Short mmCIF file of C-alpha atoms in Angstrom, two decimals:
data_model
loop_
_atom_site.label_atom_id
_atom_site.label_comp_id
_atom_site.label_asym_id
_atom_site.label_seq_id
_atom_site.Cartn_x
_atom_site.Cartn_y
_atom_site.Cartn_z
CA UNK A 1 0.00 0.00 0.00
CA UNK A 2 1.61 3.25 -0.81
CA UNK A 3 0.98 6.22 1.00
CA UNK A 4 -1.00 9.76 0.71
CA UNK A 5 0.60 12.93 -0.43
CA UNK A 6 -1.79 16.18 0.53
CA UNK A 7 -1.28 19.33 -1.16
CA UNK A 8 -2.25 21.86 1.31
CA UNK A 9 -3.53 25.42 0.83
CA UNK A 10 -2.43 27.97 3.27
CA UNK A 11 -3.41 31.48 4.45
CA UNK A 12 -2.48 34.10 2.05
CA UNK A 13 -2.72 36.72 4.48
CA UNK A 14 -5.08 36.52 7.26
CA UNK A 15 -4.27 33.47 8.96
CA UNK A 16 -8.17 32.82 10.14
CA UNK A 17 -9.10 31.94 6.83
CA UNK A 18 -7.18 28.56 6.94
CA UNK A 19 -9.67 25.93 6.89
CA UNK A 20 -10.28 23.65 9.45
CA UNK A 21 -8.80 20.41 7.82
CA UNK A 22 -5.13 22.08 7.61
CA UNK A 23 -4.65 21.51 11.03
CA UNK A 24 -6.22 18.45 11.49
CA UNK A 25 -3.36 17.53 8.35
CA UNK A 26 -0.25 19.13 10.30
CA UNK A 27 -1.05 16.91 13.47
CA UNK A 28 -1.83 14.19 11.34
CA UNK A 29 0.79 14.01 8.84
CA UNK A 30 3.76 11.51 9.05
CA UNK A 31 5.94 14.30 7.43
CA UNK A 32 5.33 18.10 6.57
CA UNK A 33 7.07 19.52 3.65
CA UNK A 34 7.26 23.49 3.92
CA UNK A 35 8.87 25.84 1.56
CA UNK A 36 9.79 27.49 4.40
CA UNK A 37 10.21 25.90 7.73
CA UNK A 38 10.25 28.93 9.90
CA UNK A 39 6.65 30.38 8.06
CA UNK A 40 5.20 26.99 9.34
CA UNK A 41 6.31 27.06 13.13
CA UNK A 42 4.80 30.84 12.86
CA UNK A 43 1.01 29.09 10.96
CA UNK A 44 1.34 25.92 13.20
CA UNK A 45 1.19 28.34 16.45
CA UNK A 46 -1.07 30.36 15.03
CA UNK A 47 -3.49 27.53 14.87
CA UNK A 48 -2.60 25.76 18.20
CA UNK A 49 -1.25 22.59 16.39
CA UNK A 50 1.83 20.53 16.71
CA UNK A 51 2.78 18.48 14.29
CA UNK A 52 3.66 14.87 14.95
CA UNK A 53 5.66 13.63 11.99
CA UNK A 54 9.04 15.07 10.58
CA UNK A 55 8.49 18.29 9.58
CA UNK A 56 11.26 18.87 6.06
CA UNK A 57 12.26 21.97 3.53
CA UNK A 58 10.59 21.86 0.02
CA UNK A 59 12.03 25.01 -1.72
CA UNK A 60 13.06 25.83 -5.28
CA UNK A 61 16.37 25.53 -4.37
CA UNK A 62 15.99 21.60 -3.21
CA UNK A 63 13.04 20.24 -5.04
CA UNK A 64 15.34 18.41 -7.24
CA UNK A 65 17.35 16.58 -4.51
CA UNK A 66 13.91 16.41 -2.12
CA UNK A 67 11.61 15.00 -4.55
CA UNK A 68 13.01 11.73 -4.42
CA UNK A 69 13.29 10.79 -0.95
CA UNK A 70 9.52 12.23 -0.12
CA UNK A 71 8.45 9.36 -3.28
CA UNK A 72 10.35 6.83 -1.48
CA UNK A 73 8.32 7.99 1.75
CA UNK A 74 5.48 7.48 0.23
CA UNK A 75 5.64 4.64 -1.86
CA UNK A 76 6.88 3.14 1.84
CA UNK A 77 2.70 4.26 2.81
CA UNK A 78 3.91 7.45 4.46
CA UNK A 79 1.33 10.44 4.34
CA UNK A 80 3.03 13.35 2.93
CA UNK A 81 1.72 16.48 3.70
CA UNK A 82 3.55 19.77 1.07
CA UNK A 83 2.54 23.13 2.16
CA UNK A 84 4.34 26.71 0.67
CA UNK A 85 4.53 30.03 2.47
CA UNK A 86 1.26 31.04 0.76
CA UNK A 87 -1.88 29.64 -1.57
CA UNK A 88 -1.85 26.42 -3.10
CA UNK A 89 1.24 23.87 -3.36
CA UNK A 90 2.05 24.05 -7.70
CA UNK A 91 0.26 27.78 -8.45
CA UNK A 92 4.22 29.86 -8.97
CA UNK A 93 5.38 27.55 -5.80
CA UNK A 94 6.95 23.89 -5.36
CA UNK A 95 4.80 21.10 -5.82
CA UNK A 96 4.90 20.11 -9.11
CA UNK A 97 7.63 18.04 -9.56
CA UNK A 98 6.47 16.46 -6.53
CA UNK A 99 2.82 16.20 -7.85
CA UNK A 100 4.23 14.58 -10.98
CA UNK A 101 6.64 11.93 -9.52
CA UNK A 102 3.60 11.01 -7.15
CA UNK A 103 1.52 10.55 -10.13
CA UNK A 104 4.33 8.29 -12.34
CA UNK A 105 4.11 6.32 -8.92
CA UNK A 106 0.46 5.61 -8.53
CA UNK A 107 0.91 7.43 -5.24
CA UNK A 108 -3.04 8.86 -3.93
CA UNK A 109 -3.10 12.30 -4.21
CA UNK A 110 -5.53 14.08 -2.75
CA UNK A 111 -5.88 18.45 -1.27
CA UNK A 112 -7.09 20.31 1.10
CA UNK A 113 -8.68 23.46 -0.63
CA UNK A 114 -7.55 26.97 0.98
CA UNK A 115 -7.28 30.46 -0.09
CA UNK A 116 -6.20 31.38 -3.53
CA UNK A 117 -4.45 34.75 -4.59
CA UNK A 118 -5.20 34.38 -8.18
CA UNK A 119 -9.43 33.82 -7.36
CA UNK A 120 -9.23 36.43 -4.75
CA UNK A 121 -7.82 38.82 -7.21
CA UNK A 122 -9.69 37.97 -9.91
CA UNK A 123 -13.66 38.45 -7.91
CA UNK A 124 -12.26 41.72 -6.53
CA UNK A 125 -11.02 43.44 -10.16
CA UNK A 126 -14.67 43.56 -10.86
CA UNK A 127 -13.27 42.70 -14.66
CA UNK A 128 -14.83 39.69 -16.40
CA UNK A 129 -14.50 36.40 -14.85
CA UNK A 130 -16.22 34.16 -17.34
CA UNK A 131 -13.41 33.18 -18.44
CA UNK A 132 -9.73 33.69 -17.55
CA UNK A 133 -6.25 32.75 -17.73
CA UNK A 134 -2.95 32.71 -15.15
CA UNK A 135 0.18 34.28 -16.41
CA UNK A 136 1.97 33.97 -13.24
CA UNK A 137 5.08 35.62 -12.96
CA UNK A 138 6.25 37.81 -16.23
CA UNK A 139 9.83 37.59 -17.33
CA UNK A 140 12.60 39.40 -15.20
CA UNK A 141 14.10 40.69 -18.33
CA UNK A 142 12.79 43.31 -19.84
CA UNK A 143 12.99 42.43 -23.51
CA UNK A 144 11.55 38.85 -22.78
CA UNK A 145 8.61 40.79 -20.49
CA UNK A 146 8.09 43.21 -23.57
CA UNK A 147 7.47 39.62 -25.77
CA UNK A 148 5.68 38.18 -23.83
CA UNK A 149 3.23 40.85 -23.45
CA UNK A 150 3.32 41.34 -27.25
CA UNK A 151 2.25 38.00 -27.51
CA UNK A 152 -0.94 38.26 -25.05
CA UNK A 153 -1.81 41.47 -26.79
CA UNK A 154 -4.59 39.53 -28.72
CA UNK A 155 -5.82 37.17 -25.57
CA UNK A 156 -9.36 37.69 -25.40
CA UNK A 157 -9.46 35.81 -21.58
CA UNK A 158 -9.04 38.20 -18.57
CA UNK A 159 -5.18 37.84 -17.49
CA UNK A 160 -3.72 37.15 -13.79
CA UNK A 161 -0.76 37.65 -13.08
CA UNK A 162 2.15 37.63 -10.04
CA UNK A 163 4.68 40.31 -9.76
CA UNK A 164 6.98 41.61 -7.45
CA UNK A 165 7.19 44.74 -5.63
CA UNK A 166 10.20 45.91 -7.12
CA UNK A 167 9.31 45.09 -10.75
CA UNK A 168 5.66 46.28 -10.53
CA UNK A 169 6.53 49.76 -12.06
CA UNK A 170 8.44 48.58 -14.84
CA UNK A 171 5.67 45.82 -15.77
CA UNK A 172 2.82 47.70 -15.44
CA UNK A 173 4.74 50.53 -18.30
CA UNK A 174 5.66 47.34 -20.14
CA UNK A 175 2.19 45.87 -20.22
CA UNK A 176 0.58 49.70 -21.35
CA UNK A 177 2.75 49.59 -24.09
CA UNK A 178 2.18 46.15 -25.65
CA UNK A 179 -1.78 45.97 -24.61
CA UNK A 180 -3.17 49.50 -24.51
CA UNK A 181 -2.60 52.27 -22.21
CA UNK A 182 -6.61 52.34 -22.28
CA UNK A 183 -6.88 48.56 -21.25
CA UNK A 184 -8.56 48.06 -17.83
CA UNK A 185 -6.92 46.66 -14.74
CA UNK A 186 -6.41 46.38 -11.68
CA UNK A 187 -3.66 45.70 -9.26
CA UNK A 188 -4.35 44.23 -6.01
CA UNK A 189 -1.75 44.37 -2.78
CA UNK A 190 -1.69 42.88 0.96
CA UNK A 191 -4.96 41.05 -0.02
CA UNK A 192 -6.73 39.70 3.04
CA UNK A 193 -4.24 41.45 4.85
CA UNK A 194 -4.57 44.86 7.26
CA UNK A 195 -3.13 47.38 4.43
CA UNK A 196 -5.24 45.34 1.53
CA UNK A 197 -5.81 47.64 -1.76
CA UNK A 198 -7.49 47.31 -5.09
CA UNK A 199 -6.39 49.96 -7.40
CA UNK A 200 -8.64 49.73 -10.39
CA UNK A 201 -8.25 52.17 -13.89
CA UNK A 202 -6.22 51.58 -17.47
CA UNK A 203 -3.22 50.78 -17.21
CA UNK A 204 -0.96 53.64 -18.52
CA UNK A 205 -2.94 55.40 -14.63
CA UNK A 206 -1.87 52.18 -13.04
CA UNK A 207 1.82 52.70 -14.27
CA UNK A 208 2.05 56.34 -13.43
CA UNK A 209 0.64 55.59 -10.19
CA UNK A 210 3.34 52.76 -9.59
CA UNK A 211 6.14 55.13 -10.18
CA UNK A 212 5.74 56.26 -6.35
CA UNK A 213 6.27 52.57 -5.11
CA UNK A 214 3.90 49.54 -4.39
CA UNK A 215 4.58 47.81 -1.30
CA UNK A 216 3.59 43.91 -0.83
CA UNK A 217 2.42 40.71 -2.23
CA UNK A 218 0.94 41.79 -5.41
CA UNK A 219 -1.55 40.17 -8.42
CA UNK A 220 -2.71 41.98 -11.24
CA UNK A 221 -5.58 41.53 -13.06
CA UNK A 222 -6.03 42.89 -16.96
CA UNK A 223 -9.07 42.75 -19.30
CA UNK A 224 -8.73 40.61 -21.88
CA UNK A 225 -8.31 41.58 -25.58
CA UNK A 226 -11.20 43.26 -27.29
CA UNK A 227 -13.02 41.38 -30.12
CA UNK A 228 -11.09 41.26 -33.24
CA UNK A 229 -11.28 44.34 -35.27
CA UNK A 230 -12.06 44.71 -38.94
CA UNK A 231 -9.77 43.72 -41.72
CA UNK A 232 -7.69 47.01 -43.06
CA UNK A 233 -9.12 47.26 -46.15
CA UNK A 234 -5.54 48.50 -47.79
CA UNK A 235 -3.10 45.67 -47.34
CA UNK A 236 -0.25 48.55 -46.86
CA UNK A 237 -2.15 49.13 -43.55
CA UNK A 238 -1.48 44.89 -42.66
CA UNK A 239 2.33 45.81 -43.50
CA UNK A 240 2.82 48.90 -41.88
CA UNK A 241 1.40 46.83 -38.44
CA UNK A 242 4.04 44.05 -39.08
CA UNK A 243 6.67 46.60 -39.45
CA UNK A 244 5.86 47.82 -36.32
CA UNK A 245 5.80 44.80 -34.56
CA UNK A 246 9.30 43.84 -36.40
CA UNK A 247 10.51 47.12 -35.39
CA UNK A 248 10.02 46.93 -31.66
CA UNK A 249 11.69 43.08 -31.52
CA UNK A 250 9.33 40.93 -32.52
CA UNK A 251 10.35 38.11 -35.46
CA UNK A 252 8.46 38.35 -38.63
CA UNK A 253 6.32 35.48 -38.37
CA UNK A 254 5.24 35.68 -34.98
CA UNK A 255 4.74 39.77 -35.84
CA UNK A 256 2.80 38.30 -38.79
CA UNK A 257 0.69 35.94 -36.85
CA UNK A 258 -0.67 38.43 -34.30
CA UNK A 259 -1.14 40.65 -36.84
CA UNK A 260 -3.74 38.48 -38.76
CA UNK A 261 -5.32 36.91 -35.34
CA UNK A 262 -6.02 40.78 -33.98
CA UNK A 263 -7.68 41.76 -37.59
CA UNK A 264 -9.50 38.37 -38.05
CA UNK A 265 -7.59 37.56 -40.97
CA UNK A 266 -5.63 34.43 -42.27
CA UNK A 267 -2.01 34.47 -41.25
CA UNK A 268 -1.42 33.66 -45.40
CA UNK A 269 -3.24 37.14 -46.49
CA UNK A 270 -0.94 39.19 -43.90
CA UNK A 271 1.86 37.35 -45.45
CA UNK A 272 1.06 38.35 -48.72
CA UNK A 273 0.67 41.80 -47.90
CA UNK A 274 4.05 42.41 -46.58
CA UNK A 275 5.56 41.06 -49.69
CA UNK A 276 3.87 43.14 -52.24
CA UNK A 277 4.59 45.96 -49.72
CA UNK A 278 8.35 44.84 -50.07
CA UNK A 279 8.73 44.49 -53.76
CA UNK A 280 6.54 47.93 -54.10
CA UNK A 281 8.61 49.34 -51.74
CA UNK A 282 5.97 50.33 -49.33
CA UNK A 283 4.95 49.40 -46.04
CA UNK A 284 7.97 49.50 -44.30
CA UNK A 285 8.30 45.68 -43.81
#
């Protein structure tokens, strides 16, 4: 019989909104597996609970070396119990490489639901929540940010994402630039905590208004893509967007590609339209 590994959600900020079954798993648990041992003496007295089993690190920096020995534990029938600092085990924190061994094992998984940064966010934006997708962190660097951006210019699913304090600024100016200074957002700080904010407005505002400094945990939230507008009806028009696109970094035949997807258009008609622009010597492409 092989054991139980429990992916655990946490308290993202206010520690009463851990649910009841955490603790009953911390006491429970033959071993704990915390991104951050210190963060889970500071939750475990929080909640009155001691746990009885082994309590181990699970960090970025050891998930490699970890993962094994926790799949021996629990292919030996140990119950595993992975928690991170904040949110849900996997969501921009360990847990998948663990998740995934378990599952090339046959081990049981199972969770214990919890609080969830990217939900929270995405209820309080007041943008649409029909549907949605999670970005999590963007790029460090700022010409891969600027791409990636580029390339979720078209995504018509509101956007989530995770970034640091220190970056904010820089990512918010980024994202104006490759989605719209007029696109709605919202960026959302300290949530559940005492100094919680929701700053809501387009996003060139939200990037002047970052230039003073955000401070905390922070998730941003951005409209998705409006519906596709009309096809140019001068192909010179299709080229001169490429050229742009090819201008600011972006490859030809991804530039091409998001071209044709934002005007509706087959990616073959774009193409077209940047080489008569070429051998006419127009469009700039």
């Amino acid at each position: 019989m092989t054991g139980t590994l429990v992916l655990a959600g946490t308290p993202i900020g206010d520690v009463s909104d851990a649910p009841p079954r955490l603790a009953e798993e911390l006491a429970a648990a033959d071993i704990v597996a915390a991104e951050d041992t210190r963060r889970l003496r500071r939750l475990t007295t929080s909640l009155g609970v001691t746990p009885r089993g082994r309590v181990v690190s699970y960090f970025e920096g050891n998930e490699s070396a970890r993962t094994p020995e926790l799949v021996a534990e629990l292919t030996g029938g140990a119950r595993v119990l992975l928690v991170t600092d904040a949110g849900m085990p996997s969501v921009s924190d360990p847990g998948y490489r663990l998740v995934a061994a378990a599952v090339e094992e046959g081990v049981r998984i199972t969770a214990v639901p919890g609080p969830s940064a990217v939900l929270t966010a995405l209820a309080l934006s007041g943008l649409p929540v029909d549907r949605f997708c999670f970005e999590g962190f963007p790029p460090r660097k700022s010409g891969e940010r600027a791409a990636r951006f580029r390339e979720l210019a078209a995504e018509p699913r509101t956007m989530v994402f995770f970034e640091s304090t220190h970056r904010i600024a820089e990512c918010l100016a980024a994202m104006a630039d490759a989605l719209g200074a007029d696109r709605p957002a919202a960026v959302c700080r300290e949530l559940t905590k005492t100094y919680e904010e929701v700053r809501r407005g387009p996003l060139g505002e939200l990037a002047e208004w970052a230039k003073e400094g955000v401070r905390g945990e922070i998730t941003v939230v951005v409209h998705g893509a409006p519906p596709a507008e009309a096809a140019p009806a001068d192909p010179a028009e299709l080229a001169r967007r490429v050229a742009e696109r090819e201008a600011a970094g972006e490859r030809r035949k991804e530039a091409i590609a998001a071209v044709a997807q934002a005007a509706g258009l087959p990616k073959r008609e774009v193409f077209d339209a940047v080489v008569a622009a070429k051998h006419g010597g127009g469009g700039g492409a």
